Short mmCIF file of C-alpha atoms in Angstrom, two decimals:
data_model
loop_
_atom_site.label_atom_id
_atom_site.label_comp_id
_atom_site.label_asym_id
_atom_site.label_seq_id
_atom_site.Cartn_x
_atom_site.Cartn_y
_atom_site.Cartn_z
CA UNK D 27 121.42 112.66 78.06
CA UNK D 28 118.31 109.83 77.60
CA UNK D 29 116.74 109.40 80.59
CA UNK D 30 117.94 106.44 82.90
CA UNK D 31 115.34 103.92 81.79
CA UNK D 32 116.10 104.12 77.73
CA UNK D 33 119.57 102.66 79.18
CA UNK D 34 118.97 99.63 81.08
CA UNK D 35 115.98 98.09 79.33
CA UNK D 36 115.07 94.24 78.54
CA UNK D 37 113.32 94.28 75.50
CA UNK D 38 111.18 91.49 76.83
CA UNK D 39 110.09 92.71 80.19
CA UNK D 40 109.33 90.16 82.84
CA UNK D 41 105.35 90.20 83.38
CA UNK D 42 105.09 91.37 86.90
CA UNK D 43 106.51 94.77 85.63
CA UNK D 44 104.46 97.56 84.76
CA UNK D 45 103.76 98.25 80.83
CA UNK D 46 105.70 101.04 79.31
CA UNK D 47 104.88 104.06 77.02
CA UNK D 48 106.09 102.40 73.44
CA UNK D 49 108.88 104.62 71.95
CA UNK D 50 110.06 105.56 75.09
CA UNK D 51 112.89 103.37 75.52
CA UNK D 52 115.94 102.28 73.20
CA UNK D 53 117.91 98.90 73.67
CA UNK D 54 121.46 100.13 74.14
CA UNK D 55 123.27 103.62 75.67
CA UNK D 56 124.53 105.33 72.74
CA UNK D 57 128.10 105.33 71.76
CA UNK D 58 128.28 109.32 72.64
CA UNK D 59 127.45 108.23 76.42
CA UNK D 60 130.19 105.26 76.10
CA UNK D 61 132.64 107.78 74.70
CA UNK D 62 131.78 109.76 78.19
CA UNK D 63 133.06 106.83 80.25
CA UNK D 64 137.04 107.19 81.45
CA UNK D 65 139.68 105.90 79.40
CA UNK D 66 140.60 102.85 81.58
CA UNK D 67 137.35 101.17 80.79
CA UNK D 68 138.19 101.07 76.94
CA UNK D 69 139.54 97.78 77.04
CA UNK D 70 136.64 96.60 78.75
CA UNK D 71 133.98 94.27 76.30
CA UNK D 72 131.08 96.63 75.32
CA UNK D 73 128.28 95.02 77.36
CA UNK D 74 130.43 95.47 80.57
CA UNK D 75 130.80 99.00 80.04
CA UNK D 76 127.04 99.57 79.03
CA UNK D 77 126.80 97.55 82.43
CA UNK D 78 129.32 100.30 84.14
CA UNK D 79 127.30 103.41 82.47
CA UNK D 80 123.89 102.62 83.45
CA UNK D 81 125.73 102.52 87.04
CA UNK D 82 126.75 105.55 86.86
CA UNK D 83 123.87 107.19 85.34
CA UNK D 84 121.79 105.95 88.11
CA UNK D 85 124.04 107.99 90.84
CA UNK D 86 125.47 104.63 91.78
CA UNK D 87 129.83 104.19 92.26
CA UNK D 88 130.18 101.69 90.08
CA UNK D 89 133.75 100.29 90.72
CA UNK D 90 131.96 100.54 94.76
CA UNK D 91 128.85 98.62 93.80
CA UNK D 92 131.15 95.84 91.77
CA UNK D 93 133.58 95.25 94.25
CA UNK D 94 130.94 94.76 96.81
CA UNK D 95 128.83 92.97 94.85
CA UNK D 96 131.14 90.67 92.48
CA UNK D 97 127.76 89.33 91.25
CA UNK D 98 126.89 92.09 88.91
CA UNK D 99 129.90 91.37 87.16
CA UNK D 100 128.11 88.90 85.60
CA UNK D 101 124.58 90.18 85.47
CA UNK D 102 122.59 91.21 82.66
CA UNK D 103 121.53 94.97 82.25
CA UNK D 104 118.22 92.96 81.79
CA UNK D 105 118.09 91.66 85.15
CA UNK D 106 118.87 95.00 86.71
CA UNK D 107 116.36 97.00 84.59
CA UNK D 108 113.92 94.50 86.53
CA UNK D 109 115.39 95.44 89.12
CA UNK D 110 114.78 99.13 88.55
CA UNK D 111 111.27 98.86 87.29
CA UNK D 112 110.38 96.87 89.89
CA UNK D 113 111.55 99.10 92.92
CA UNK D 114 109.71 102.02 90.70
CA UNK D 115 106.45 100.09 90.29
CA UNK D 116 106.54 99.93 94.12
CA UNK D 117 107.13 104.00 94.58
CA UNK D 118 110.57 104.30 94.45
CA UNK D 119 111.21 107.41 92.84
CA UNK D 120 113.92 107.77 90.47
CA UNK D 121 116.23 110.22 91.85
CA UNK D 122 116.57 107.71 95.44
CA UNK D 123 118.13 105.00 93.07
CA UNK D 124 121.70 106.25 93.66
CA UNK D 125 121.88 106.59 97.82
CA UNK D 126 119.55 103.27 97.91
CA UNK D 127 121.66 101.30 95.62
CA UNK D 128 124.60 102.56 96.42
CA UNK D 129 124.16 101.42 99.77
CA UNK D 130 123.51 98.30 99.14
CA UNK D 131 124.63 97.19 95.56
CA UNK D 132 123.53 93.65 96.42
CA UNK D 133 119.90 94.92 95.53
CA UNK D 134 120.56 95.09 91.96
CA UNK D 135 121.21 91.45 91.64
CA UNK D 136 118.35 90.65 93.71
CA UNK D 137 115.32 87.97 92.64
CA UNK D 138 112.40 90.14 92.10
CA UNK D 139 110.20 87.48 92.82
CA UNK D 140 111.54 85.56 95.53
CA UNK D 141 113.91 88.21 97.57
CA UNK D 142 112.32 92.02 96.33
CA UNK D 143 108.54 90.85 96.81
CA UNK D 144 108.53 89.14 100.29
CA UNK D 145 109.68 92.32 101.65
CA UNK D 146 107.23 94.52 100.49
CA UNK D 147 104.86 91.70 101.91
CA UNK D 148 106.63 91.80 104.80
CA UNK D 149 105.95 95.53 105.04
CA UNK D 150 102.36 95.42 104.27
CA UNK D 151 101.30 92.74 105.91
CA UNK D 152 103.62 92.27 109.20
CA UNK D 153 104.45 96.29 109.80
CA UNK D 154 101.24 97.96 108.34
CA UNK D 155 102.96 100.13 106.29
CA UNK D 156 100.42 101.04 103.23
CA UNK D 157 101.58 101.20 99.42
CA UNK D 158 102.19 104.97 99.20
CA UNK D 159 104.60 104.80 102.31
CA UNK D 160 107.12 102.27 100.78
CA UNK D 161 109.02 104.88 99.41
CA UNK D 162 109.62 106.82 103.03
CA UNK D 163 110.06 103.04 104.92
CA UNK D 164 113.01 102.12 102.14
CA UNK D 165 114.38 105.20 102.03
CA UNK D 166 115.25 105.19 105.74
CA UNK D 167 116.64 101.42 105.84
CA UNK D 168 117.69 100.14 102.29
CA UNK D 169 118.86 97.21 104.05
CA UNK D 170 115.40 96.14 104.50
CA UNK D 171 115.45 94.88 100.56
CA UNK D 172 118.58 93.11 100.88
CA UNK D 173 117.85 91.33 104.11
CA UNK D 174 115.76 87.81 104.39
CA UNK D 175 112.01 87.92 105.56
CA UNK D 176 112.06 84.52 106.91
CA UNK D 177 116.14 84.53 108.08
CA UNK D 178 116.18 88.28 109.45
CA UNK D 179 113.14 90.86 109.46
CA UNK D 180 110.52 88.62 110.81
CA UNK D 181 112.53 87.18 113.65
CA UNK D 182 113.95 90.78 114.38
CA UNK D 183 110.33 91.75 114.61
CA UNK D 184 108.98 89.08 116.91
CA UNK D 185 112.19 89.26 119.10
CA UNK D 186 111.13 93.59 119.32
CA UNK D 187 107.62 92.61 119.48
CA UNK D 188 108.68 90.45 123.04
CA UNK D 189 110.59 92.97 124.36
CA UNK D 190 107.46 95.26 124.41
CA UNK D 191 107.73 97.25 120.98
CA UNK D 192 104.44 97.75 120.07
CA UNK D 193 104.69 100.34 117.68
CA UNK D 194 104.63 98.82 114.17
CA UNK D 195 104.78 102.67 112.81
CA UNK D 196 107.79 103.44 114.83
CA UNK D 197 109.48 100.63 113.47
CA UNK D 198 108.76 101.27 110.15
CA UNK D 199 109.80 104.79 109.96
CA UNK D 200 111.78 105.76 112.63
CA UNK D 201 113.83 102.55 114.19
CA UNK D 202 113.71 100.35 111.21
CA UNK D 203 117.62 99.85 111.56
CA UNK D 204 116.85 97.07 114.37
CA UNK D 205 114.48 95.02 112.04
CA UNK D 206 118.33 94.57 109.95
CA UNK D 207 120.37 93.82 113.01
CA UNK D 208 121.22 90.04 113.84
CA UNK D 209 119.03 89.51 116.87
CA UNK D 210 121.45 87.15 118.41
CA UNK D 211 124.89 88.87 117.40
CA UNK D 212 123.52 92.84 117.83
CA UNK D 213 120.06 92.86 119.59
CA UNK D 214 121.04 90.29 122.73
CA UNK D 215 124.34 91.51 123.33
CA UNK D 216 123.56 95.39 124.16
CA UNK D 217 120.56 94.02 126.88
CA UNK D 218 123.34 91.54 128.29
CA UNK D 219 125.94 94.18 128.82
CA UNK D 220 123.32 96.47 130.48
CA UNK D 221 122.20 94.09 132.98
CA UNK D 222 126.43 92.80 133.46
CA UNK D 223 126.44 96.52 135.10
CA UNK D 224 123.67 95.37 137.55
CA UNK D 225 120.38 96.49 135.89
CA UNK D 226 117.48 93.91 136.36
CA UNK D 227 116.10 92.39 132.73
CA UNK D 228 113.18 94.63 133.33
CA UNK D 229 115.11 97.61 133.74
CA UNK D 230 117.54 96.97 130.63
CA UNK D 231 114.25 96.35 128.89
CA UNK D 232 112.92 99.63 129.79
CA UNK D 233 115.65 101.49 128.51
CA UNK D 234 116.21 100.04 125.31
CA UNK D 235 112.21 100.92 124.82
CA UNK D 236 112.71 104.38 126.02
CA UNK D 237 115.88 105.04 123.73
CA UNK D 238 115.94 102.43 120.72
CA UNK D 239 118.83 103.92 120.06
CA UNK D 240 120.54 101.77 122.64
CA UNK D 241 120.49 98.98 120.62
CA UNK D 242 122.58 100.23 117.43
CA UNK D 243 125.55 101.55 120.02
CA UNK D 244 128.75 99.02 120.39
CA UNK D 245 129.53 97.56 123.36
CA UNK D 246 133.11 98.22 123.15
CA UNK D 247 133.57 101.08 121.74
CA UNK D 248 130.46 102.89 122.82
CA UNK D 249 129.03 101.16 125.95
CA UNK D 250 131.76 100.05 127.94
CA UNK D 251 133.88 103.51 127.51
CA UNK D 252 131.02 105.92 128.32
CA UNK D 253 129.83 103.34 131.48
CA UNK D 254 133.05 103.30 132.52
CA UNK D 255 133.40 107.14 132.19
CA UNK D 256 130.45 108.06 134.10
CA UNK D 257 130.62 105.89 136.61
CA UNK D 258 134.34 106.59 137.32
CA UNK D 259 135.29 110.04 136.63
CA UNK D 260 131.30 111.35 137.19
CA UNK D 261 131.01 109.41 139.98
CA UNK D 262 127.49 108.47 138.74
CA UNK D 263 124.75 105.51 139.93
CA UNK D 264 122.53 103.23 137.90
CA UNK D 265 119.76 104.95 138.59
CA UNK D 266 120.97 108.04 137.27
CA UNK D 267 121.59 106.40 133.94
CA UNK D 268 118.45 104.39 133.76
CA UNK D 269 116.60 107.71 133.55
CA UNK D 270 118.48 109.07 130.94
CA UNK D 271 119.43 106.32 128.82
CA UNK D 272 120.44 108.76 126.33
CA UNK D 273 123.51 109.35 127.15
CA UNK D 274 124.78 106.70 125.39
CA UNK D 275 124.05 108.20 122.05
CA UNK D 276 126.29 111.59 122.85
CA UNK D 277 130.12 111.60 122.06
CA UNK D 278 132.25 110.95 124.98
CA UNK D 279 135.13 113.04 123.72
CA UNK D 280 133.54 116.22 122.16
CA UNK D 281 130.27 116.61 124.84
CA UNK D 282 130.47 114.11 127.99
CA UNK D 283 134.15 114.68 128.88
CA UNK D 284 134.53 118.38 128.04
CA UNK D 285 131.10 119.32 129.60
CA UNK D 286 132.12 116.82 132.67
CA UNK D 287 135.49 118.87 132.88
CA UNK D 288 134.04 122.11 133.15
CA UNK D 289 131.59 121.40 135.74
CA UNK D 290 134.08 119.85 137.94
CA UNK D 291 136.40 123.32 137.72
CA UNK D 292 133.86 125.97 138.18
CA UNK D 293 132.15 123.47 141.37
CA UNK D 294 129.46 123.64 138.81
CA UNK D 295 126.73 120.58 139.03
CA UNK D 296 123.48 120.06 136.61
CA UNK D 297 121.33 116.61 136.38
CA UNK D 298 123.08 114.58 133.66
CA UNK D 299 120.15 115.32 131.08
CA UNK D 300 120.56 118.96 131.43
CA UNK D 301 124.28 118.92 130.93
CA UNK D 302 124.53 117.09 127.97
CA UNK D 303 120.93 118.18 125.91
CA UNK D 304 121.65 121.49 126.69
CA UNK D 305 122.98 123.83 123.34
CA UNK D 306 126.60 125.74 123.73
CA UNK D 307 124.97 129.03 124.82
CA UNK D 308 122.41 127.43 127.31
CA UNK D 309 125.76 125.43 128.68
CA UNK D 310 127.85 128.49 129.00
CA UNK D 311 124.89 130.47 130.40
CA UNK D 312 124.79 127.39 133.56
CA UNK D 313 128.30 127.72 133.89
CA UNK D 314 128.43 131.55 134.46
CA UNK D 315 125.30 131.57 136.65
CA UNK D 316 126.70 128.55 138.79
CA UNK D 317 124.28 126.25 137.56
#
């Protein structure tokens, strides 16, 4: 099977592209690869299925990426080679097309110059993040190149950056998630239902910097159950849970409750980060020794 480039080439490439190894490429996927594709697609016009095999080829669903993305319907397999070359001239390696695209298909019908580049400025020149790390910074969030600089990363970034995140590595590799949530409909929220409870700003603040994690949880169906939980049934205080702010991020049904449980029956009791962080043996081995 020809490599993935010889089938989605423009035989005029745009300029900002890198320059490729004449004879390397052919125009079209040959008609033993369209033969390959199922029978349903038969019908479909040629170009449309040459669109649906370099898809494939590239690890990508394609019926997925075109249902999310009605846009590619339409789009040239020119305009998502430059896509593809692109996102390789910047380090993307080959073998990550499928997961990245296939997360977010809306990348393939992207405006190199005026979506795709801004966000590799943006990672340069706002998070630091030097030209041999783009790879490991996209493969964690492949949101980040279908997200606006100017309408969501930058004002994620300066909202973080006020809260008292001042760790522009962290952000890049690690919690680069929050830089692609809506500030007002996903960031606010989680700090508003903490202090609801009866934290101080301050103290909601500190938690969401000691456990970024806090602010990807939802308040219904993660916040507001496990809360209710521990203060209820565990009989816990605020204080309690502002030191181990982790305990939002562990399942309420298979760990909290069933760890909870078994305490309560043997008269067993352990500081809440010891119960939950603790592995199956360790637990057990509490349990038989009384704690």
């Amino acid at each position: 099977m020809p490599p993935l480039h010889s089938l989605c080439i423009s035989p005029n490439p745009s300029p900002i592209l890198p320059a490729r190894t004449p004879g390397s490429l052919s125009a079209k996927p040959t008609k033993q690869l369209l033969q390959t594709l199922p029978l349903e697609t038969s019908s479909l016009p040629l170009q449309f299925r040459e669109k649906i095999l370099c898809l494939e080829i590239m690890g990508v669903d394609s019926g997925k990426a075109l249902a999310v993305n009605p846009s590619l319907q339409t789009a040239s397999l020119d305009s998502i080679h430059s896509v593809v070359s692109f996102l390789q001239s910047k380090g993307i390696h080959q073998k990550d097309l499928g997961r990245i695209l296939g997360m977010c298909p809306t990348i393939l019908t992207s405006d190199v110059r005026t979506q795709l580049l801004p966000v590799f400025a943006f990672l340069s020149q706002d998070l630091k993040v030097p030209e041999s790390n783009f790879r490991r910074t996209i493969r964690k969030c492949p949101r980040l190149l279908a997200s606006s600089v100017e309408d969501q990363l930058r004002p994620a970034l300066f909202y973080l950056q006020r809260l008292g995140f001042r760790d522009t590595n962290a952000l890049a590799y690690q919690d680069s998630v929050l830089l692609v949530s809506s500030v007002e409909k996903t960031l606010m929220p989680k700090l508003e239902f903490l202090m609801s409870v009866g934290y101080t700003r301050d103290e909601a603040v500190g938690m969401v910097l000691r456990c970024p994690g806090l602010f990807t949880f939802s308040v219904e169906k993660n916040f507001k159950p496990k809360f209710g939980y521990f203060m209820g049934e565990m009989g816990g205080s605020l204080e309690e849970l502002k030191g181990f702010p982790q305990y939002f991020g562990f399942s309420l049904e298979k760990r909290i409750m069933p760890r909870h449980r078994e305490m309560v029956e043997r008269g067993v009791k352990l500081p809440l980060a010891l119960m939950l962080k603790s592995t199956d043996d360790e637990f057990r081995e509490f349990m038989e020794k009384g704690g």
